[in-house]
Amino acid sequence: MKNYDILVVGGGPAGYSTAIHAARKNSRNLKIGLVEAQQLGGTCLNRGCIPTKTLIETARLLDVFAEAPQRGIEVTGSATIDLAKAFKYKDRIVKRMSAGIGVLLRENGIDSITGKAFVRKNDDAESNEKFPFVVDVTKADSAKEGQTEYFSAKKVILATGSVPSVVRIPGCETPDVSARVLDSDDILDEKSFSLQSVPKRLAILGGGVIGVEMARIFKAFGSEVHLIEMLPRLLPFLDVEVSDALTKSLKAKGIKVDTDKKLSEAKFDGEKLLLNLADGETIEADFLLVAVGRSPFIETIDKELLAELRPDRRGCLPVDEMMKSTVPGLFAPGDVNGKCMLAHAAIEMGRRAAETAVDELQHVETPTTLDGATTETLLEEYRRRIMEKKGNSLLPNMDEEFFPFYVPGCIYGEPEIGFLGWSEHQAREKLGDAIRVGRFPFAANGRAASVGCRDGFVKVISLKEDKSIVGVHIVGPCASELINEAATVLHNGGNVEQWASAVHAHPTYGEALIGAAAESFDFSLDLPPKR
Ligand code: FAD
């Protein structure tokens, strides 16, 4: 049996970031391995962020061709999509990036092990004090297929991520229907891809991030898209104004949006799917994409160990702010803990897990961080900075509530959305009249006007008392890039006044950010005074 100091299970953002951080921090030659059952890069790289954003860029290019004539560009013929080529292009990007992760692991001295891991406690009395965990790895590579190798580990990083959630829809069990029902893995996977060409009619169950992004892609590719959401609004976790603006824009693009509707049954009539809604309406479609969320993947953990890990009702493994699970020595960063199912959150969680695991292994009395500060000092420093600069105990505690309050989220629809902190509704619920809201429309922004993206706005929510920022919401061009500026300001304890006084280049979309910050205290030069 091969022994490891740290054995990471899962090669997605949480897993590879833990392994690489641990290797970089490791000053005593700790032995680190990473087990991955499929391709390195996890959901993010293979079935999530990167494939969808590649296809969204293809969709955007199609839109550009459609808009070209109004700019005076003559296009002969029309731009159409070749789905097979579009997927090949996406796959090339994914393959290159996945190989890049392999190189990074190798260059950092991390053993990369291919196979499916099963994690359990070490029941060997002689070795279990030193190596409390055993990981059985069933090999997937053709030479050793089916063979199992055994590894023991002092620390295990369980970064097994998540999988598409399944809903039981009556009728879906029949083969004709199930062949036409896809999840987000299927629709992005060329091999299991049942669509030989763009479907004429695509119904999407679930108006969350994945549903909205897929609607944007397939509408641009030429499908008639019908979004079905059970709740009264699309993207219900968003600020209401932002969610309403997006819904309006989706409808304007010709995407049918049905909220407050429940799918009760799916049938196949020999030609098409008939999707019966609970209110009696029937939607016709060629394919149904089910995008109803994601569930932590915890199947490959021994039963006894899993019981000690105390998963909640959804299967999320509880962890503290440094990603320590309820079992000493076992860490669970990333989607598997359900705190914030985003790739950049998983990367930050991996960093925290690595720092703590290495500190524990090196028996450092006061844990240290990469730059030499102690972990405790770092958290203390975060807290001090927020309290001092913002001087306000109304704000969420940065270490305990880091995820998701201080982590930006994005939706790559048309237009894009970027958000951070509390929505206006949440802020009012918590703080009542203690907040004020600054808004700036992209219609008043020079760059947006010249590019022709005048829809949308920036909304900044702050405390009246000391101008601390508690929420930033952007719907409009490049929102996914702009929100990073807001994250930097929030992270460093800046307030709306300081933000508004930072000179921004002209003409840029970023001016809309300081416009909204300034509008919080009625000082935006580009908007008429409120009074
Ligand atoms: P994962 O990326 O799921 O990685 C887990 C890995 O563990 C997988 O590779 C899996 O094969 C491996 N594994 C599991 N069990 C075992 C085992 N027993 N043995 C060996 N290996 C195992 N997030 C964003 O921030 N931005 C986006 O734009 C975005 N877009 C998305 C679009 C889609 C369609 C989807 C589905 C997700 C998207 N996400 C996005 C979410 C993002 O992909 C996840 O939050 C992120 O991948 C989580 O990282 P992770 O490392 O925790 O898990």
Coordinates of C-alpha atoms and ligand atoms in Angstrom, one line a residue:
M1 CA 0.0 0.0 0.0
K2 CA 1.3 3.4 -1.0
N3 CA 1.2 6.1 1.7
Y4 CA 0.4 9.8 1.2
D5 CA 0.5 12.7 3.5
I6 CA -2.4 14.3 1.6
L7 CA -4.6 12.5 -0.8
V8 CA -7.1 14.5 -2.8
V9 CA -10.1 12.8 -4.3
G10 CA -11.4 14.8 -7.3
G11 CA -9.6 16.8 -9.9
G12 CA -12.0 19.7 -10.2
P13 CA -11.3 23.3 -9.1
A14 CA -11.6 22.4 -5.4
G15 CA -9.3 19.3 -5.8
Y16 CA -6.6 20.7 -8.0
S17 CA -6.4 24.0 -6.1
T18 CA -6.0 22.1 -2.8
A19 CA -3.3 19.9 -4.2
I20 CA -1.4 22.8 -5.9
H21 CA -1.6 25.1 -2.9
A22 CA -0.5 22.3 -0.6
A23 CA 2.4 21.5 -2.8
R24 CA 3.5 25.2 -3.0
K25 CA 3.2 25.6 0.7
N26 CA 4.9 22.3 1.5
S27 CA 8.3 23.0 2.9
R28 CA 8.9 19.5 4.2
N29 CA 8.4 17.3 1.2
L30 CA 5.0 16.1 2.1
K31 CA 3.8 13.4 -0.3
I32 CA 0.7 14.6 -2.2
G33 CA -1.5 12.6 -4.6
L34 CA -4.7 13.4 -6.5
V35 CA -7.2 10.8 -7.7
E36 CA -9.6 11.6 -10.6
A37 CA -12.0 9.2 -12.1
Q38 CA -12.6 11.1 -15.4
Q39 CA -10.7 14.0 -17.0
L40 CA -8.8 16.6 -14.9
G41 CA -10.7 19.8 -14.5
G42 CA -13.9 18.4 -13.1
T43 CA -17.3 19.7 -13.9
C44 CA -16.0 23.3 -14.4
L45 CA -13.7 22.4 -17.2
N46 CA -15.4 19.4 -18.8
R47 CA -19.1 19.9 -18.4
G48 CA -19.6 23.3 -16.9
C49 CA -18.0 26.8 -16.9
I50 CA -15.6 26.4 -19.9
P51 CA -17.8 24.5 -22.4
T52 CA -20.8 26.7 -21.7
K53 CA -18.8 29.9 -22.0
T54 CA -17.2 28.6 -25.3
L55 CA -20.7 27.9 -26.7
I56 CA -22.0 31.3 -25.4
E57 CA -19.2 33.1 -27.3
T58 CA -20.2 31.1 -30.4
A59 CA -23.8 32.3 -29.8
R60 CA -22.6 35.9 -29.4
L61 CA -20.8 35.7 -32.7
L62 CA -24.0 34.5 -34.4
D63 CA -25.8 37.5 -32.9
V64 CA -23.0 39.8 -34.1
F65 CA -23.6 38.6 -37.7
A66 CA -27.3 39.3 -37.3
E67 CA -26.7 42.8 -36.0
A68 CA -24.0 43.7 -38.6
P69 CA -26.2 45.1 -41.4
Q70 CA -27.6 47.9 -39.1
R71 CA -23.9 49.0 -38.6
G72 CA -23.5 49.3 -42.3
I73 CA -21.7 45.9 -42.8
E74 CA -23.1 44.0 -45.7
V75 CA -23.4 40.3 -45.1
T76 CA -24.2 38.1 -48.0
G77 CA -26.2 35.1 -46.9
S78 CA -26.9 34.4 -43.3
A79 CA -24.7 32.9 -40.5
T80 CA -25.8 29.5 -39.4
I81 CA -24.4 27.0 -36.9
D82 CA -22.7 23.7 -37.7
L83 CA -23.3 22.0 -34.3
A84 CA -20.7 19.2 -34.8
K85 CA -18.0 21.8 -35.6
A86 CA -19.1 24.1 -32.7
F87 CA -18.7 21.1 -30.4
K88 CA -15.4 20.1 -31.8
Y89 CA -14.1 23.6 -31.2
K90 CA -15.3 23.5 -27.6
D91 CA -13.8 20.1 -27.1
R92 CA -10.4 21.3 -28.3
I93 CA -10.4 24.1 -25.8
V94 CA -11.5 21.8 -23.0
K95 CA -8.8 19.2 -23.9
R96 CA -6.0 21.8 -24.0
M97 CA -7.0 23.2 -20.6
S98 CA -7.4 19.7 -19.0
A99 CA -3.9 18.8 -20.2
G100 CA -2.6 22.1 -18.7
I101 CA -3.9 21.0 -15.3
G102 CA -2.0 17.7 -15.7
V103 CA 1.2 19.7 -16.4
L104 CA 0.6 21.8 -13.3
L105 CA 0.1 18.8 -11.1
R106 CA 3.3 17.2 -12.5
E107 CA 5.4 20.4 -12.2
N108 CA 4.3 20.7 -8.5
G109 CA 5.4 17.1 -7.7
I110 CA 1.8 15.8 -7.2
D111 CA 1.1 12.2 -8.1
S112 CA -1.8 12.1 -10.5
I113 CA -3.8 8.8 -10.1
T114 CA -6.5 7.9 -12.6
G115 CA -9.4 5.8 -11.2
K116 CA -12.5 5.8 -9.1
A117 CA -11.8 6.3 -5.4
F118 CA -13.6 4.8 -2.5
V119 CA -12.8 6.4 0.8
R120 CA -12.9 4.6 4.2
K121 CA -11.3 4.7 7.6
N122 CA -8.2 2.6 8.1
D123 CA -9.2 -0.4 10.2
D124 CA -5.6 -1.7 10.5
A125 CA -4.7 -1.2 14.2
E126 CA -1.0 -1.0 13.5
S127 CA -1.1 1.8 10.9
N128 CA -4.4 3.7 11.6
E129 CA -2.9 6.1 14.0
K130 CA -0.4 7.4 11.5
F131 CA -2.6 6.9 8.4
P132 CA -6.3 7.2 9.5
F133 CA -7.7 6.8 6.0
V134 CA -7.6 4.2 3.2
V135 CA -8.6 5.1 -0.4
D136 CA -9.3 2.2 -2.8
V137 CA -8.8 3.2 -6.4
T138 CA -10.4 1.2 -9.1
K139 CA -8.4 1.8 -12.2
A140 CA -10.0 3.1 -15.3
D141 CA -7.1 3.0 -17.8
S142 CA -7.3 0.1 -20.3
A143 CA -4.1 -1.6 -19.1
K144 CA -5.3 -2.0 -15.5
E145 CA -9.1 -1.7 -16.0
G146 CA -11.0 -3.1 -13.1
Q147 CA -7.9 -3.5 -10.9
T148 CA -7.9 -1.9 -7.5
E149 CA -4.9 -0.2 -5.9
Y150 CA -4.9 0.8 -2.2
F151 CA -3.5 4.0 -0.7
S152 CA -3.4 5.2 2.8
A153 CA -3.4 8.8 3.8
K154 CA -2.9 11.1 6.8
K155 CA -5.3 13.7 5.4
V156 CA -8.0 13.2 2.8
I157 CA -9.4 16.0 0.8
L158 CA -12.8 15.0 -0.4
A159 CA -13.4 17.2 -3.5
T160 CA -15.9 15.0 -5.3
G161 CA -18.1 17.9 -6.5
S162 CA -21.6 17.6 -7.6
V163 CA -23.8 16.0 -10.3
P164 CA -27.1 17.1 -11.9
S165 CA -30.0 16.7 -9.6
V166 CA -32.7 14.3 -10.8
V167 CA -36.4 15.0 -10.6
R168 CA -39.0 12.3 -11.1
I169 CA -41.2 13.2 -14.0
P170 CA -44.0 10.7 -14.7
G171 CA -43.6 9.3 -18.2
C172 CA -39.8 9.8 -18.3
E173 CA -39.2 6.1 -17.6
T174 CA -40.4 5.1 -21.0
P175 CA -37.5 4.7 -23.5
D176 CA -38.9 7.0 -26.2
V177 CA -39.3 9.8 -23.6
S178 CA -36.0 9.2 -21.7
A179 CA -34.1 9.3 -25.0
R180 CA -35.3 12.9 -25.5
V181 CA -34.7 14.0 -21.9
L182 CA -31.2 15.4 -21.3
D183 CA -29.3 16.8 -18.3
S184 CA -26.6 19.5 -18.5
D185 CA -23.9 16.8 -18.8
D186 CA -25.7 15.1 -21.8
I187 CA -26.3 18.3 -23.7
L188 CA -22.6 19.3 -23.5
D189 CA -21.2 15.9 -24.2
E190 CA -20.7 15.1 -27.9
K191 CA -20.5 11.4 -27.3
S192 CA -23.8 11.0 -25.5
F193 CA -25.2 13.9 -27.4
S194 CA -28.5 12.8 -28.8
L195 CA -28.8 15.9 -30.9
Q196 CA -27.3 15.4 -34.3
S197 CA -28.4 18.9 -35.2
V198 CA -29.9 21.9 -33.4
P199 CA -33.3 20.8 -32.0
K200 CA -36.1 22.7 -33.6
R201 CA -37.9 22.9 -30.2
L202 CA -36.0 22.8 -26.9
A203 CA -37.9 22.9 -23.7
I204 CA -35.9 23.6 -20.6
L205 CA -37.1 22.7 -17.1
G206 CA -35.6 25.0 -14.5
G207 CA -35.1 28.8 -14.8
G208 CA -31.8 28.8 -12.8
V209 CA -28.3 29.7 -14.0
I210 CA -27.8 26.6 -16.2
G211 CA -31.3 26.8 -17.7
V212 CA -30.9 30.5 -18.6
E213 CA -27.4 30.0 -20.1
M214 CA -28.6 27.1 -22.2
A215 CA -31.6 29.0 -23.4
R216 CA -29.3 31.8 -24.5
I217 CA -27.1 29.3 -26.4
F218 CA -29.8 27.3 -28.2
K219 CA -31.9 30.3 -29.0
A220 CA -28.9 31.9 -30.9
F221 CA -28.3 28.5 -32.5
G222 CA -31.8 28.6 -33.9
S223 CA -34.0 26.5 -31.6
E224 CA -37.4 27.6 -30.4
V225 CA -36.7 27.7 -26.7
H226 CA -39.3 27.3 -23.9
L227 CA -38.2 27.9 -20.3
I228 CA -40.4 26.4 -17.6
E229 CA -39.9 27.4 -14.0
M230 CA -41.9 26.3 -11.0
L231 CA -41.3 29.4 -8.9
P232 CA -42.9 32.8 -9.7
R233 CA -39.6 34.3 -11.0
L234 CA -36.6 33.1 -13.0
L235 CA -33.3 33.1 -11.0
P236 CA -35.2 33.6 -7.7
F237 CA -32.0 34.2 -5.7
L238 CA -31.3 37.4 -7.7
D239 CA -32.3 41.0 -6.9
V240 CA -35.9 41.3 -8.1
E241 CA -35.1 44.2 -10.5
V242 CA -32.3 42.2 -12.0
S243 CA -34.3 39.1 -12.5
D244 CA -37.1 41.1 -14.0
A245 CA -34.7 42.8 -16.4
L246 CA -33.3 39.5 -17.6
T247 CA -36.7 37.9 -18.0
K248 CA -37.8 40.9 -20.1
S249 CA -34.7 40.6 -22.3
L250 CA -35.2 36.8 -22.8
K251 CA -38.7 37.4 -23.9
A252 CA -37.7 40.2 -26.2
K253 CA -35.3 37.7 -27.9
G254 CA -38.1 35.3 -28.5
I255 CA -37.6 32.8 -25.7
K256 CA -40.9 31.7 -24.2
V257 CA -40.8 32.0 -20.4
D258 CA -43.4 30.3 -18.3
T259 CA -43.0 30.9 -14.5
D260 CA -45.2 29.4 -11.8
K261 CA -45.7 26.3 -13.9
K262 CA -45.1 22.7 -12.9
L263 CA -44.4 19.9 -15.3
S264 CA -46.6 17.0 -14.4
E265 CA -46.0 14.4 -17.2
A266 CA -44.0 13.8 -20.3
K267 CA -45.2 11.7 -23.3
F268 CA -44.0 10.9 -26.8
D269 CA -46.6 10.8 -29.6
G270 CA -44.3 9.1 -32.2
E271 CA -43.0 12.5 -33.4
K272 CA -42.5 14.8 -30.5
L273 CA -42.5 15.2 -26.7
L274 CA -45.8 16.4 -25.2
L275 CA -45.0 18.1 -21.9
N276 CA -48.2 18.3 -19.8
L277 CA -48.2 21.1 -17.2
A278 CA -50.1 20.9 -13.9
D279 CA -52.5 23.7 -15.1
G280 CA -53.6 21.6 -18.1
E281 CA -51.4 23.3 -20.8
T282 CA -49.3 21.2 -23.1
I283 CA -45.9 22.2 -24.5
E284 CA -44.6 20.5 -27.6
A285 CA -40.8 19.9 -27.8
D286 CA -38.2 17.7 -29.6
F287 CA -36.0 17.6 -26.5
L288 CA -36.4 18.4 -22.8
L289 CA -33.3 19.7 -20.9
V290 CA -33.7 19.2 -17.2
A291 CA -31.7 21.8 -15.3
V292 CA -33.1 21.7 -11.8
G293 CA -29.9 22.2 -9.8
R294 CA -27.0 20.1 -8.6
S295 CA -26.5 17.6 -5.8
P296 CA -23.3 16.9 -3.9
F297 CA -21.6 13.6 -5.1
I298 CA -21.1 11.5 -2.0
E299 CA -21.6 8.0 -3.3
T300 CA -18.1 6.7 -3.0
I301 CA -17.7 7.1 0.7
D302 CA -17.9 4.2 3.1
K303 CA -21.2 4.0 4.9
E304 CA -19.8 4.3 8.4
L305 CA -17.5 7.2 7.4
L306 CA -20.4 8.9 5.7
A307 CA -22.6 8.7 8.8
E308 CA -19.8 10.5 10.7
L309 CA -19.6 13.2 8.0
R310 CA -23.3 14.0 8.8
P311 CA -24.6 15.0 5.3
D312 CA -27.6 17.2 5.4
R313 CA -30.9 16.5 3.7
R314 CA -29.5 17.5 0.3
G315 CA -26.3 15.5 0.8
C316 CA -24.1 18.5 1.6
L317 CA -21.2 17.7 3.9
P318 CA -21.0 20.3 6.8
V319 CA -17.6 22.0 7.0
D320 CA -16.1 24.9 9.0
E321 CA -14.7 28.0 7.4
M322 CA -11.3 26.3 6.8
M323 CA -13.2 23.3 5.1
K324 CA -12.6 20.9 8.0
S325 CA -15.4 18.3 8.1
T326 CA -16.8 16.6 11.2
V327 CA -14.2 13.9 10.8
P328 CA -10.7 15.0 11.9
G329 CA -8.2 14.9 9.1
L330 CA -10.9 14.9 6.4
F331 CA -11.6 18.1 4.5
A332 CA -14.5 18.8 2.1
P333 CA -14.0 21.8 -0.2
G334 CA -16.1 22.7 -3.2
D335 CA -19.5 21.8 -4.4
V336 CA -19.6 18.7 -2.1
N337 CA -20.3 21.0 0.9
G338 CA -23.0 23.0 -0.9
K339 CA -21.9 26.3 0.6
C340 CA -21.5 28.1 -2.7
M341 CA -21.6 25.9 -5.9
L342 CA -19.2 28.1 -8.0
A343 CA -15.8 27.3 -9.4
H344 CA -14.0 30.3 -8.0
A345 CA -15.6 29.5 -4.6
A346 CA -14.3 26.0 -4.9
I347 CA -10.8 27.3 -5.7
E348 CA -10.8 29.5 -2.6
M349 CA -12.2 26.6 -0.5
G350 CA -9.3 24.5 -1.8
R351 CA -6.8 27.1 -0.7
R352 CA -8.2 27.1 2.8
A353 CA -8.2 23.3 3.0
A354 CA -4.6 23.1 1.8
E355 CA -3.4 25.7 4.3
T356 CA -5.0 24.0 7.2
A357 CA -4.0 20.4 6.2
V358 CA -0.4 21.3 5.6
D359 CA -0.2 23.3 8.9
E360 CA -1.6 20.4 10.8
L361 CA 0.8 18.0 9.2
Q362 CA 3.7 20.2 9.9
H363 CA 2.6 20.6 13.5
V364 CA 2.7 24.3 13.3
E365 CA 1.4 25.6 16.6
T366 CA 0.0 28.7 15.0
P367 CA -1.0 27.9 11.4
T368 CA 0.7 30.0 8.7
T369 CA -0.5 31.2 5.4
L370 CA 1.3 31.3 2.0
D371 CA 2.7 34.8 2.7
G372 CA 3.8 33.9 6.2
A373 CA 1.0 35.5 8.1
T374 CA -0.8 33.1 10.5
T375 CA -4.2 31.8 9.4
E376 CA -5.7 33.0 12.7
T377 CA -4.0 36.4 12.1
L378 CA -5.3 36.5 8.6
L379 CA -8.9 35.9 9.6
E380 CA -8.4 38.4 12.5
E381 CA -7.0 40.8 9.9
Y382 CA -10.0 40.3 7.6
R383 CA -12.4 41.0 10.5
R384 CA -10.4 44.0 11.7
R385 CA -10.2 45.5 8.2
I386 CA -13.9 45.2 7.7
M387 CA -14.8 46.5 11.1
E388 CA -12.3 49.3 11.0
K389 CA -12.9 50.5 7.5
K390 CA -16.6 49.9 7.6
G391 CA -16.8 50.3 11.4
N392 CA -20.1 48.5 11.2
S393 CA -21.2 45.4 13.0
L394 CA -24.3 45.1 10.7
L395 CA -22.1 43.5 8.0
P396 CA -21.7 39.7 7.7
N397 CA -18.6 38.4 9.5
M398 CA -16.0 37.9 6.8
D399 CA -14.7 34.5 7.9
E400 CA -17.9 32.9 9.0
E401 CA -20.1 34.2 6.2
F402 CA -17.5 34.5 3.4
F403 CA -19.4 32.1 1.2
P404 CA -21.4 33.4 -0.5
F405 CA -21.7 37.0 0.7
Y406 CA -18.2 38.1 -0.4
V407 CA -18.0 35.8 -3.5
P408 CA -19.4 37.2 -6.8
G409 CA -21.8 35.3 -8.9
C410 CA -22.3 35.6 -12.7
I411 CA -24.9 34.6 -15.2
Y412 CA -23.8 34.6 -18.8
G413 CA -27.1 35.3 -20.4
E414 CA -27.9 38.2 -22.8
P415 CA -27.4 40.6 -21.1
E416 CA -24.9 39.3 -18.5
I417 CA -25.5 39.5 -14.8
G418 CA -22.9 40.0 -12.0
F419 CA -23.9 40.1 -8.4
L420 CA -22.4 40.3 -4.9
G421 CA -23.6 40.6 -1.3
W422 CA -27.3 41.0 -0.5
S423 CA -30.1 41.8 -2.9
E424 CA -32.1 44.9 -2.1
H425 CA -34.9 42.7 -0.7
Q426 CA -32.5 40.9 1.6
A427 CA -30.8 44.1 2.7
R428 CA -34.2 45.7 3.5
E429 CA -35.3 42.6 5.4
K430 CA -32.1 42.7 7.5
L431 CA -31.5 46.4 7.8
G432 CA -34.8 48.2 7.0
D433 CA -34.3 51.9 6.3
A434 CA -30.7 51.8 7.2
I435 CA -29.7 51.3 3.5
R436 CA -29.8 53.4 0.5
V437 CA -29.7 52.3 -3.2
G438 CA -27.8 54.0 -6.0
R439 CA -28.7 53.1 -9.6
F440 CA -27.1 53.9 -12.9
P441 CA -28.6 52.9 -16.3
F442 CA -26.2 51.7 -19.1
A443 CA -28.4 54.0 -21.3
A444 CA -26.4 56.9 -19.8
N445 CA -23.0 55.3 -20.3
G446 CA -21.0 56.4 -23.3
R447 CA -19.3 53.0 -24.0
A448 CA -22.6 51.1 -23.8
A449 CA -24.2 53.6 -26.2
S450 CA -21.3 53.3 -28.8
V451 CA -21.3 49.5 -28.6
G452 CA -25.1 49.4 -28.7
C453 CA -25.7 47.7 -25.4
R454 CA -27.9 50.2 -23.7
D455 CA -30.1 47.8 -21.7
G456 CA -29.5 47.2 -18.1
F457 CA -28.2 49.0 -15.0
V458 CA -25.9 48.9 -12.0
K459 CA -27.3 48.9 -8.5
V460 CA -25.2 49.6 -5.4
I461 CA -26.7 49.0 -2.0
S462 CA -25.0 50.7 1.0
L463 CA -25.5 51.6 4.6
K464 CA -26.7 55.2 5.2
E465 CA -24.6 55.5 8.3
D466 CA -21.1 54.9 7.0
K467 CA -21.6 54.2 3.3
S468 CA -20.4 50.5 3.6
I469 CA -21.3 48.5 0.6
V470 CA -23.7 45.5 1.2
G471 CA -24.7 44.6 -2.3
V472 CA -23.8 45.2 -6.0
H473 CA -26.0 44.0 -8.8
I474 CA -25.1 44.5 -12.5
V475 CA -27.2 43.6 -15.5
G476 CA -25.7 44.7 -18.7
P477 CA -22.6 44.4 -20.9
C478 CA -19.5 42.7 -19.4
A479 CA -21.3 42.4 -16.0
S480 CA -19.2 39.2 -15.3
E481 CA -16.0 41.3 -15.6
L482 CA -17.3 44.4 -13.9
I483 CA -18.4 42.5 -10.8
N484 CA -14.8 41.7 -10.0
E485 CA -14.1 45.4 -9.4
A486 CA -17.0 45.5 -6.9
A487 CA -15.5 42.4 -5.2
T488 CA -12.2 44.1 -4.8
V489 CA -13.7 47.2 -3.3
L490 CA -15.9 45.1 -0.9
H491 CA -13.0 42.8 0.0
N492 CA -10.8 45.7 1.0
G493 CA -13.5 47.5 3.0
G494 CA -14.0 50.4 0.6
N495 CA -17.2 52.4 0.9
V496 CA -19.4 54.0 -1.8
E497 CA -17.8 57.4 -1.4
Q498 CA -14.3 56.1 -1.8
W499 CA -15.4 54.0 -4.8
A500 CA -17.1 56.9 -6.5
S501 CA -14.0 59.1 -6.1
A502 CA -11.7 56.6 -8.0
V503 CA -11.1 58.0 -11.4
H504 CA -12.3 55.6 -14.1
A505 CA -11.2 55.7 -17.8
H506 CA -13.7 57.1 -20.3
P507 CA -15.5 55.8 -22.1
T508 CA -15.8 52.5 -20.3
Y509 CA -18.6 50.4 -18.8
G510 CA -16.8 50.7 -15.5
E511 CA -18.0 54.3 -15.3
A512 CA -21.5 53.0 -14.7
L513 CA -20.2 51.4 -11.5
I514 CA -18.9 54.7 -10.0
G515 CA -22.0 56.3 -11.4
A516 CA -24.2 54.0 -9.3
A517 CA -21.9 54.4 -6.3
A518 CA -22.1 58.2 -6.6
E519 CA -25.9 58.1 -7.2
S520 CA -26.2 56.5 -3.7
F521 CA -25.5 60.0 -2.3
D522 CA -27.1 61.8 -5.2
F523 CA -23.8 62.9 -6.7
S524 CA -23.7 61.3 -10.2
L525 CA -22.7 63.9 -12.7
D526 CA -24.4 62.0 -15.6
L527 CA -27.8 61.8 -14.0
P528 CA -30.2 64.6 -13.0
P529 CA -30.3 65.4 -9.3
K530 CA -32.9 63.4 -7.3
R531 CA -34.4 66.5 -5.7
Ligands
FAD1 P1 -16.3 19.3 -9.7 O1 -15.8 20.3 -10.6 O2 -17.6 18.6 -9.9 O3 -15.1 18.2 -9.6 C1 -15.3 17.0 -8.9 C2 -14.4 15.9 -9.6 O4 -14.3 14.8 -8.7 C3 -14.9 15.4 -10.9 O5 -13.9 15.6 -11.9 C4 -15.3 14.0 -10.6 O6 -15.0 13.1 -11.8 C5 -14.3 13.6 -9.5 N1 -14.7 12.5 -8.7 C6 -15.9 12.4 -8.1 N2 -16.0 11.3 -7.4 C7 -14.8 10.7 -7.5 C8 -14.2 9.5 -7.1 N3 -14.9 8.7 -6.3 N4 -13.0 9.2 -7.5 C9 -12.3 10.0 -8.3 N5 -12.8 11.1 -8.8 C10 -14.0 11.5 -8.4 N6 -19.3 27.9 -11.9 C11 -18.8 29.1 -12.1 O7 -18.2 29.6 -11.2 N7 -18.9 29.8 -13.3 C12 -19.6 29.3 -14.3 O8 -19.8 29.9 -15.3 C13 -20.2 28.0 -14.1 N8 -20.9 27.4 -15.1 C14 -21.4 26.2 -15.0 C15 -22.1 25.6 -16.0 C16 -22.6 24.3 -15.9 C17 -23.4 23.7 -17.0 C18 -22.4 23.6 -14.7 C19 -23.0 22.2 -14.6 C20 -21.7 24.1 -13.7 C21 -21.2 25.4 -13.8 N9 -20.5 26.0 -12.7 C22 -20.0 27.3 -12.9 C23 -20.3 25.3 -11.5 C24 -18.8 24.8 -11.4 O9 -18.6 23.9 -12.5 C25 -18.7 24.0 -10.1 O10 -19.0 24.9 -9.0 C26 -17.3 23.5 -9.9 O11 -16.9 22.7 -10.9 C27 -17.1 22.8 -8.5 O12 -15.8 22.3 -8.4 P2 -15.5 21.0 -7.5 O13 -14.0 20.8 -7.6 O14 -16.1 21.2 -6.2 O15 -16.3 19.8 -8.2

